[in-house]
């Protein structure tokens, strides 16, 4: 079954590319806008889905924003197109935060920044990421939707 938006478009039909981010114990499936200008200076918007959703939760936002702004969303470990870690220790909070770091590195390099948007469980992860003094410098902004504050 191919992933689609509610209108039936695939990520590639929306101008998005699928990327696999290797992250130690997992492979993360990400969709992002295609890089048409290698000198793009706007920070991408990175969407974090809730549990047990996938990047498809953001299909309307991806569809609406992709033509005008760099965007990305990924399936968190163990859901959607991402692989499952080996054993329960693979679901520690620190591993999820490391995944976000790896995805940001893939998007904008080790010094780059993103606008982070989280929903539900993605909001919890976003707050933890933004509250970590070593990781907060990776963010231009953080938006929490339908999650604890």
Tab-separated table of N, CA and C in Angstrom:
chain	number	residue	atom	x	y	z
A	1	UNK	N	0.832	-1.175	0.000
A	1	UNK	CA	0.000	0.000	0.000
A	1	UNK	C	0.878	1.240	0.000
A	2	UNK	N	0.646	2.155	-0.909
A	2	UNK	CA	1.475	3.350	-0.994
A	2	UNK	C	0.918	4.448	-0.099
A	3	UNK	N	1.806	5.185	0.624
A	3	UNK	CA	1.320	6.257	1.480
A	3	UNK	C	0.784	7.402	0.631
A	4	UNK	N	-0.368	7.926	1.025
A	4	UNK	CA	-0.980	9.025	0.292
A	4	UNK	C	-1.552	10.038	1.254
A	5	UNK	N	-1.867	11.216	0.723
A	5	UNK	CA	-2.603	12.201	1.490
A	5	UNK	C	-4.069	11.839	1.386
A	6	UNK	N	-4.913	12.591	2.082
A	6	UNK	CA	-6.350	12.324	2.010
A	6	UNK	C	-6.871	12.512	0.590
A	7	UNK	N	-6.206	13.331	-0.213
A	7	UNK	CA	-6.618	13.546	-1.586
A	7	UNK	C	-6.065	12.481	-2.523
A	8	UNK	N	-5.225	11.577	-2.015
A	8	UNK	CA	-4.709	10.491	-2.816
A	8	UNK	C	-3.357	10.744	-3.449
A	9	UNK	N	-2.718	11.886	-3.181
A	9	UNK	CA	-1.410	12.180	-3.765
A	9	UNK	C	-0.309	11.488	-2.967
A	10	UNK	N	0.687	10.983	-3.665
A	10	UNK	CA	1.840	10.389	-2.994
A	10	UNK	C	2.814	11.511	-2.634
A	11	UNK	N	3.747	11.247	-1.707
A	11	UNK	CA	4.733	12.278	-1.384
A	11	UNK	C	5.484	12.788	-2.618
A	12	UNK	N	5.840	11.895	-3.552
A	12	UNK	CA	6.574	12.350	-4.735
A	12	UNK	C	5.721	13.254	-5.627
A	13	UNK	N	4.412	12.999	-5.659
A	13	UNK	CA	3.524	13.868	-6.431
A	13	UNK	C	3.388	15.252	-5.799
A	14	UNK	N	3.699	15.349	-4.513
A	14	UNK	CA	3.675	16.635	-3.820
A	14	UNK	C	5.024	17.339	-3.915
A	15	UNK	N	5.970	16.744	-4.635
A	15	UNK	CA	7.304	17.337	-4.737
A	15	UNK	C	8.181	17.006	-3.547
A	16	UNK	N	7.847	15.949	-2.820
A	16	UNK	CA	8.636	15.536	-1.669
A	16	UNK	C	9.491	14.335	-2.047
A	17	UNK	N	10.623	14.213	-1.387
A	17	UNK	CA	11.457	13.038	-1.603
A	17	UNK	C	11.509	12.224	-0.315
A	18	UNK	N	11.622	10.916	-0.477
A	18	UNK	CA	11.774	10.015	0.670
A	18	UNK	C	13.255	9.795	0.907
A	19	UNK	N	13.640	9.832	2.171
A	19	UNK	CA	15.032	9.681	2.560
A	19	UNK	C	15.081	8.720	3.744
A	20	UNK	N	16.096	7.879	3.789
A	20	UNK	CA	16.329	7.031	4.950
A	20	UNK	C	17.489	7.618	5.735
A	21	UNK	N	17.260	7.843	7.016
A	21	UNK	CA	18.301	8.365	7.904
A	21	UNK	C	18.747	7.212	8.793
A	22	UNK	N	20.001	6.810	8.651
A	22	UNK	CA	20.569	5.739	9.474
A	22	UNK	C	20.928	6.336	10.830
A	23	UNK	N	20.390	5.711	11.887
A	23	UNK	CA	20.579	6.260	13.227
A	23	UNK	C	20.917	5.140	14.192
A	24	UNK	N	22.110	4.590	14.078
A	24	UNK	CA	22.543	3.554	15.010
A	24	UNK	C	21.654	2.327	14.984
A	25	UNK	N	20.723	2.259	15.922
A	25	UNK	CA	19.894	1.068	16.076
A	25	UNK	C	18.626	1.080	15.226
A	26	UNK	N	18.360	2.157	14.474
A	26	UNK	CA	17.160	2.225	13.633
A	26	UNK	C	17.459	2.919	12.308
A	27	UNK	N	16.557	2.690	11.362
A	27	UNK	CA	16.533	3.427	10.106
A	27	UNK	C	15.255	4.248	10.122
A	28	UNK	N	15.391	5.548	9.984
A	28	UNK	CA	14.246	6.452	10.059
A	28	UNK	C	13.798	6.846	8.662
A	29	UNK	N	12.505	6.724	8.410
A	29	UNK	CA	11.933	7.131	7.126
A	29	UNK	C	11.501	8.588	7.235
A	30	UNK	N	12.013	9.414	6.304
A	30	UNK	CA	11.694	10.837	6.301
A	30	UNK	C	11.217	11.245	4.915
A	31	UNK	N	10.283	12.186	4.880
A	31	UNK	CA	9.934	12.862	3.638
A	31	UNK	C	10.310	14.324	3.813
A	32	UNK	N	10.804	14.909	2.744
A	32	UNK	CA	11.208	16.323	2.807
A	32	UNK	C	11.023	16.949	1.445
A	33	UNK	N	10.971	18.274	1.452
A	33	UNK	CA	10.887	18.965	0.177
A	33	UNK	C	12.210	18.770	-0.544
A	34	UNK	N	12.108	18.679	-1.855
A	34	UNK	CA	13.327	18.515	-2.651
A	34	UNK	C	14.120	19.813	-2.614
A	35	UNK	N	15.417	19.683	-2.558
A	35	UNK	CA	16.285	20.856	-2.521
A	35	UNK	C	16.472	21.345	-3.946
A	36	UNK	N	15.832	22.468	-4.258
A	36	UNK	CA	15.981	23.030	-5.597
A	36	UNK	C	17.064	24.102	-5.615
A	37	UNK	N	17.269	24.737	-4.471
A	37	UNK	CA	18.292	25.771	-4.361
A	37	UNK	C	19.250	25.370	-3.247
A	38	UNK	N	20.481	24.964	-3.583
A	38	UNK	CA	21.413	24.524	-2.543
A	38	UNK	C	21.804	25.640	-1.575
A	39	UNK	N	21.477	26.880	-1.915
A	39	UNK	CA	21.808	28.015	-1.050
A	39	UNK	C	20.594	28.495	-0.258
A	40	UNK	N	19.547	27.669	-0.183
A	40	UNK	CA	18.338	28.003	0.577
A	40	UNK	C	18.731	28.378	1.995
A	41	UNK	N	18.295	29.530	2.437
A	41	UNK	CA	18.686	30.019	3.757
A	41	UNK	C	17.563	29.921	4.791
A	42	UNK	N	16.366	29.636	4.355
A	42	UNK	CA	15.266	29.530	5.310
A	42	UNK	C	15.363	28.201	6.051
A	43	UNK	N	15.171	28.256	7.347
A	43	UNK	CA	15.203	27.029	8.155
A	43	UNK	C	13.970	26.188	7.833
A	44	UNK	N	14.146	24.893	7.599
A	44	UNK	CA	12.995	24.035	7.320
A	44	UNK	C	12.081	23.907	8.540
A	45	UNK	N	10.836	23.585	8.276
A	45	UNK	CA	9.894	23.212	9.327
A	45	UNK	C	9.954	21.688	9.432
A	46	UNK	N	10.258	21.183	10.623
A	46	UNK	CA	10.325	19.745	10.880
A	46	UNK	C	9.156	19.371	11.782
A	47	UNK	N	8.318	18.448	11.312
A	47	UNK	CA	7.129	18.026	12.026
A	47	UNK	C	7.373	16.725	12.776
A	48	UNK	N	6.948	16.675	14.058
A	48	UNK	CA	7.033	15.472	14.892
A	48	UNK	C	5.617	14.979	15.163
A	49	UNK	N	5.319	13.774	14.729
A	49	UNK	CA	3.976	13.229	14.918
A	49	UNK	C	3.779	12.670	16.316
A	50	UNK	N	2.517	12.456	16.668
A	50	UNK	CA	2.160	11.847	17.937
A	50	UNK	C	2.158	10.330	17.836
A	51	UNK	N	1.816	9.690	18.927
A	51	UNK	CA	1.771	8.230	18.978
A	51	UNK	C	0.331	7.782	18.824
A	52	UNK	N	0.040	6.800	18.034
A	52	UNK	CA	0.882	5.939	17.222
A	52	UNK	C	0.876	6.335	15.754
A	53	UNK	N	0.842	7.608	15.466
A	53	UNK	CA	0.738	8.105	14.098
A	53	UNK	C	2.033	7.914	13.310
A	54	UNK	N	2.077	8.546	12.146
A	54	UNK	CA	3.266	8.542	11.293
A	54	UNK	C	3.382	9.925	10.660
A	55	UNK	N	4.361	10.082	9.788
A	55	UNK	CA	4.535	11.379	9.123
A	55	UNK	C	3.293	11.775	8.324
A	56	UNK	N	2.469	10.792	7.944
A	56	UNK	CA	1.263	11.068	7.159
A	56	UNK	C	0.270	11.956	7.912
A	57	UNK	N	0.403	12.017	9.248
A	57	UNK	CA	-0.428	12.914	10.049
A	57	UNK	C	-0.333	14.347	9.533
A	58	UNK	N	0.828	14.680	8.996
A	58	UNK	CA	1.112	16.047	8.564
A	58	UNK	C	0.861	16.255	7.072
A	59	UNK	N	0.156	15.350	6.412
A	59	UNK	CA	0.022	15.412	4.951
A	59	UNK	C	-0.537	16.747	4.455
A	60	UNK	N	-1.516	17.275	5.132
A	60	UNK	CA	-2.092	18.567	4.683
A	60	UNK	C	-1.097	19.710	4.850
A	61	UNK	N	-0.373	19.719	5.959
A	61	UNK	CA	0.629	20.765	6.170
A	61	UNK	C	1.771	20.637	5.168
A	62	UNK	N	2.202	19.399	4.923
A	62	UNK	CA	3.272	19.174	3.957
A	62	UNK	C	2.840	19.638	2.571
A	63	UNK	N	1.625	19.265	2.199
A	63	UNK	CA	1.101	19.640	0.889
A	63	UNK	C	0.995	21.153	0.747
A	64	UNK	N	0.519	21.824	1.786
A	64	UNK	CA	0.339	23.272	1.712
A	64	UNK	C	1.628	24.066	1.763
A	65	UNK	N	2.582	23.617	2.553
A	65	UNK	CA	3.816	24.376	2.742
A	65	UNK	C	4.928	24.043	1.749
A	66	UNK	N	4.971	22.816	1.265
A	66	UNK	CA	6.089	22.376	0.416
A	66	UNK	C	6.355	23.277	-0.782
A	67	UNK	N	5.334	23.820	-1.456
A	67	UNK	CA	5.638	24.669	-2.613
A	67	UNK	C	6.321	25.993	-2.263
A	68	UNK	N	6.253	26.396	-0.986
A	68	UNK	CA	6.772	27.717	-0.649
A	68	UNK	C	7.823	27.748	0.453
A	69	UNK	N	8.032	26.621	1.133
A	69	UNK	CA	8.960	26.621	2.261
A	69	UNK	C	9.563	25.230	2.430
A	70	UNK	N	10.828	25.128	2.825
A	70	UNK	CA	11.414	23.811	3.070
A	70	UNK	C	10.735	23.133	4.267
A	71	UNK	N	10.351	21.865	4.092
A	71	UNK	CA	9.639	21.123	5.134
A	71	UNK	C	10.154	19.688	5.207
A	72	UNK	N	9.858	19.043	6.343
A	72	UNK	CA	10.203	17.625	6.501
A	72	UNK	C	9.376	17.035	7.627
A	73	UNK	N	9.167	15.737	7.544
A	73	UNK	CA	8.535	14.964	8.613
A	73	UNK	C	9.118	13.560	8.546
A	74	UNK	N	9.215	12.909	9.693
A	74	UNK	CA	9.744	11.549	9.685
A	74	UNK	C	8.911	10.655	10.580
A	75	UNK	N	9.002	9.360	10.294
A	75	UNK	CA	8.348	8.359	11.123
A	75	UNK	C	9.279	8.045	12.290
A	76	UNK	N	8.753	8.195	13.490
A	76	UNK	CA	9.571	7.905	14.654
A	76	UNK	C	9.850	6.405	14.752
A	77	UNK	N	10.850	6.065	15.519
A	77	UNK	CA	11.283	4.675	15.647
A	77	UNK	C	10.123	3.744	15.950
A	78	UNK	N	10.064	2.661	15.172
A	78	UNK	CA	9.074	1.630	15.388
A	78	UNK	C	7.718	1.863	14.758
A	79	UNK	N	7.517	2.966	14.045
A	79	UNK	CA	6.224	3.216	13.396
A	79	UNK	C	6.426	3.603	11.935
A	80	UNK	N	5.351	3.477	11.163
A	80	UNK	CA	5.401	3.861	9.755
A	80	UNK	C	6.508	3.125	9.020
A	81	UNK	N	7.292	3.868	8.263
A	81	UNK	CA	8.375	3.286	7.483
A	81	UNK	C	9.693	3.179	8.220
A	82	UNK	N	9.729	3.546	9.490
A	82	UNK	CA	10.965	3.439	10.278
A	82	UNK	C	11.050	2.073	10.938
A	83	UNK	N	12.268	1.613	11.146
A	83	UNK	CA	12.458	0.294	11.742
A	83	UNK	C	12.289	0.354	13.264
A	84	UNK	N	12.100	-0.827	13.847
A	84	UNK	CA	11.977	-0.947	15.296
A	84	UNK	C	13.359	-1.163	15.900
A	85	UNK	N	13.618	-0.577	17.064
A	85	UNK	CA	14.888	-0.851	17.748
A	85	UNK	C	14.844	-2.245	18.367
A	86	UNK	N	16.001	-2.734	18.743
A	86	UNK	CA	16.095	-4.043	19.389
A	86	UNK	C	15.910	-3.861	20.891
A	87	UNK	N	14.828	-4.345	21.422
A	87	UNK	CA	14.610	-4.327	22.864
A	87	UNK	C	14.064	-3.014	23.394
A	88	UNK	N	13.595	-3.051	24.636
A	88	UNK	CA	12.948	-1.888	25.238
A	88	UNK	C	13.869	-0.685	25.448
A	89	UNK	N	15.175	-0.934	25.606
A	89	UNK	CA	16.095	0.200	25.794
A	89	UNK	C	16.149	1.094	24.562
A	90	UNK	N	15.734	0.564	23.418
A	90	UNK	CA	15.695	1.356	22.192
A	90	UNK	C	14.591	2.393	22.181
A	91	UNK	N	13.709	2.350	23.175
A	91	UNK	CA	12.621	3.319	23.270
A	91	UNK	C	12.839	4.340	24.393
A	92	UNK	N	14.055	4.452	24.852
A	92	UNK	CA	14.360	5.468	25.866
A	92	UNK	C	14.219	6.860	25.258
A	93	UNK	N	13.827	7.802	26.076
A	93	UNK	CA	13.633	9.175	25.622
A	93	UNK	C	14.881	9.724	24.926
A	94	UNK	N	16.042	9.429	25.469
A	94	UNK	CA	17.288	9.938	24.878
A	94	UNK	C	17.467	9.461	23.437
A	95	UNK	N	16.988	8.263	23.121
A	95	UNK	CA	17.106	7.740	21.756
A	95	UNK	C	16.226	8.542	20.798
A	96	UNK	N	15.029	8.903	21.246
A	96	UNK	CA	14.148	9.729	20.411
A	96	UNK	C	14.782	11.093	20.142
A	97	UNK	N	15.401	11.677	21.164
A	97	UNK	CA	16.043	12.975	20.993
A	97	UNK	C	17.242	12.870	20.052
A	98	UNK	N	17.990	11.771	20.154
A	98	UNK	CA	19.098	11.539	19.221
A	98	UNK	C	18.577	11.402	17.786
A	99	UNK	N	17.397	10.785	17.623
A	99	UNK	CA	16.792	10.669	16.287
A	99	UNK	C	16.501	12.046	15.708
A	100	UNK	N	15.948	12.927	16.523
A	100	UNK	CA	15.653	14.284	16.049
A	100	UNK	C	16.941	14.969	15.620
A	101	UNK	N	17.992	14.827	16.411
A	101	UNK	CA	19.306	15.379	16.032
A	101	UNK	C	19.763	14.836	14.679
A	102	UNK	N	19.643	13.533	14.490
A	102	UNK	CA	20.090	12.903	13.240
A	102	UNK	C	19.292	13.421	12.048
A	103	UNK	N	17.997	13.606	12.226
A	103	UNK	CA	17.168	14.118	11.133
A	103	UNK	C	17.535	15.569	10.828
A	104	UNK	N	17.761	16.375	11.856
A	104	UNK	CA	18.175	17.767	11.625
A	104	UNK	C	19.517	17.796	10.899
A	105	UNK	N	20.448	16.937	11.305
A	105	UNK	CA	21.739	16.857	10.610
A	105	UNK	C	21.542	16.552	9.130
A	106	UNK	N	20.651	15.603	8.833
A	106	UNK	CA	20.376	15.238	7.441
A	106	UNK	C	19.769	16.407	6.669
A	107	UNK	N	18.933	17.181	7.327
A	107	UNK	CA	18.255	18.302	6.665
A	107	UNK	C	19.166	19.500	6.436
A	108	UNK	N	19.889	19.906	7.488
A	108	UNK	CA	20.609	21.182	7.424
A	108	UNK	C	22.056	21.111	7.896
A	109	UNK	N	22.553	19.910	8.162
A	109	UNK	CA	23.929	19.766	8.617
A	109	UNK	C	24.052	19.977	10.114
A	110	UNK	N	25.240	19.718	10.663
A	110	UNK	CA	25.436	19.747	12.116
A	110	UNK	C	25.317	21.129	12.754
A	111	UNK	N	25.390	22.174	11.970
A	111	UNK	CA	25.275	23.539	12.517
A	111	UNK	C	23.938	24.183	12.191
A	112	UNK	N	23.097	23.500	11.416
A	112	UNK	CA	21.843	24.080	10.960
A	112	UNK	C	20.747	24.073	12.009
A	113	UNK	N	19.693	24.845	11.716
A	113	UNK	CA	18.558	24.991	12.620
A	113	UNK	C	17.260	24.719	11.876
A	114	UNK	N	16.224	24.343	12.637
A	114	UNK	CA	14.900	24.097	12.078
A	114	UNK	C	13.843	24.779	12.946
A	115	UNK	N	12.655	24.921	12.371
A	115	UNK	CA	11.457	25.255	13.129
A	115	UNK	C	10.820	23.908	13.456
A	116	UNK	N	10.671	23.586	14.719
A	116	UNK	CA	10.149	22.295	15.140
A	116	UNK	C	8.678	22.438	15.522
A	117	UNK	N	7.846	21.512	15.017
A	117	UNK	CA	6.412	21.499	15.332
A	117	UNK	C	6.067	20.101	15.822
A	118	UNK	N	5.480	20.006	17.007
A	118	UNK	CA	5.119	18.711	17.562
A	118	UNK	C	3.640	18.610	17.859
A	119	UNK	N	3.111	17.386	17.732
A	119	UNK	CA	1.717	17.099	18.065
A	119	UNK	C	1.667	15.905	19.005
A	120	UNK	N	0.906	15.999	20.096
A	120	UNK	CA	0.775	14.889	21.033
A	120	UNK	C	2.129	14.466	21.590
A	121	UNK	N	2.471	13.189	21.385
A	121	UNK	CA	3.779	12.666	21.817
A	121	UNK	C	4.916	13.472	21.177
A	122	UNK	N	4.708	13.938	19.957
A	122	UNK	CA	5.715	14.786	19.307
A	122	UNK	C	5.933	16.086	20.063
A	123	UNK	N	4.885	16.584	20.733
A	123	UNK	CA	5.028	17.775	21.570
A	123	UNK	C	5.900	17.483	22.783
A	124	UNK	N	5.678	16.334	23.407
A	124	UNK	CA	6.507	15.940	24.553
A	124	UNK	C	7.972	15.873	24.127
A	125	UNK	N	8.228	15.222	22.998
A	125	UNK	CA	9.608	15.121	22.499
A	125	UNK	C	10.168	16.501	22.176
A	126	UNK	N	9.343	17.335	21.564
A	126	UNK	CA	9.788	18.688	21.227
A	126	UNK	C	10.148	19.510	22.451
A	127	UNK	N	9.329	19.420	23.512
A	127	UNK	CA	9.645	20.141	24.738
A	127	UNK	C	10.955	19.634	25.338
A	128	UNK	N	11.153	18.328	25.345
A	128	UNK	CA	12.400	17.760	25.870
A	128	UNK	C	13.594	18.215	25.035
A	129	UNK	N	13.419	18.237	23.719
A	129	UNK	CA	14.497	18.668	22.832
A	129	UNK	C	14.812	20.152	23.061
A	130	UNK	N	13.766	20.983	23.102
A	130	UNK	CA	13.955	22.428	23.278
A	130	UNK	C	14.513	22.762	24.660
A	131	UNK	N	14.203	21.917	25.655
A	131	UNK	CA	14.673	22.162	27.010
A	131	UNK	C	16.074	21.671	27.288
A	132	UNK	N	16.659	20.961	26.362
A	132	UNK	CA	18.022	20.455	26.516
A	132	UNK	C	18.991	21.532	26.033
A	133	UNK	N	19.801	22.061	26.918
A	133	UNK	CA	20.656	23.205	26.554
A	133	UNK	C	21.638	22.889	25.425
A	134	UNK	N	21.956	21.615	25.225
A	134	UNK	CA	22.868	21.241	24.145
A	134	UNK	C	22.143	21.098	22.817
A	135	UNK	N	20.841	20.931	22.870
A	135	UNK	CA	20.072	20.744	21.642
A	135	UNK	C	19.263	21.975	21.253
A	136	UNK	N	18.921	22.810	22.191
A	136	UNK	CA	18.057	23.971	21.929
A	136	UNK	C	18.632	24.884	20.849
A	137	UNK	N	19.944	24.909	20.696
A	137	UNK	CA	20.552	25.773	19.672
A	137	UNK	C	20.293	25.276	18.251
A	138	UNK	N	19.652	24.110	18.097
A	138	UNK	CA	19.295	23.575	16.780
A	138	UNK	C	17.957	24.134	16.296
A	139	UNK	N	17.270	24.905	17.173
A	139	UNK	CA	15.923	25.356	16.870
A	139	UNK	C	15.839	26.858	16.617
A	140	UNK	N	15.087	27.219	15.586
A	140	UNK	CA	14.695	28.616	15.375
A	140	UNK	C	13.446	28.899	16.192
A	141	UNK	N	12.556	27.885	16.285
A	141	UNK	CA	11.318	28.016	17.048
A	141	UNK	C	10.797	26.621	17.371
A	142	UNK	N	9.867	26.583	18.325
A	142	UNK	CA	9.172	25.332	18.638
A	142	UNK	C	7.701	25.650	18.818
A	143	UNK	N	6.844	24.871	18.166
A	143	UNK	CA	5.394	25.012	18.264
A	143	UNK	C	4.819	23.715	18.794
A	144	UNK	N	4.042	23.812	19.885
A	144	UNK	CA	3.409	22.651	20.503
A	144	UNK	C	1.928	22.647	20.167
A	145	UNK	N	1.438	21.519	19.632
A	145	UNK	CA	0.028	21.378	19.264
A	145	UNK	C	-0.547	20.178	20.002
A	146	UNK	N	-1.639	20.388	20.745
A	146	UNK	CA	-2.368	19.320	21.408
A	146	UNK	C	-1.469	18.422	22.237
A	147	UNK	N	-0.684	19.058	23.087
A	147	UNK	CA	0.184	18.300	23.965
A	147	UNK	C	0.398	19.084	25.254
A	148	UNK	N	1.080	18.492	26.204
A	148	UNK	CA	1.323	19.191	27.470
A	148	UNK	C	2.272	20.361	27.291
A	149	UNK	N	2.092	21.352	28.121
A	149	UNK	CA	2.956	22.538	28.083
A	149	UNK	C	3.765	22.633	29.346
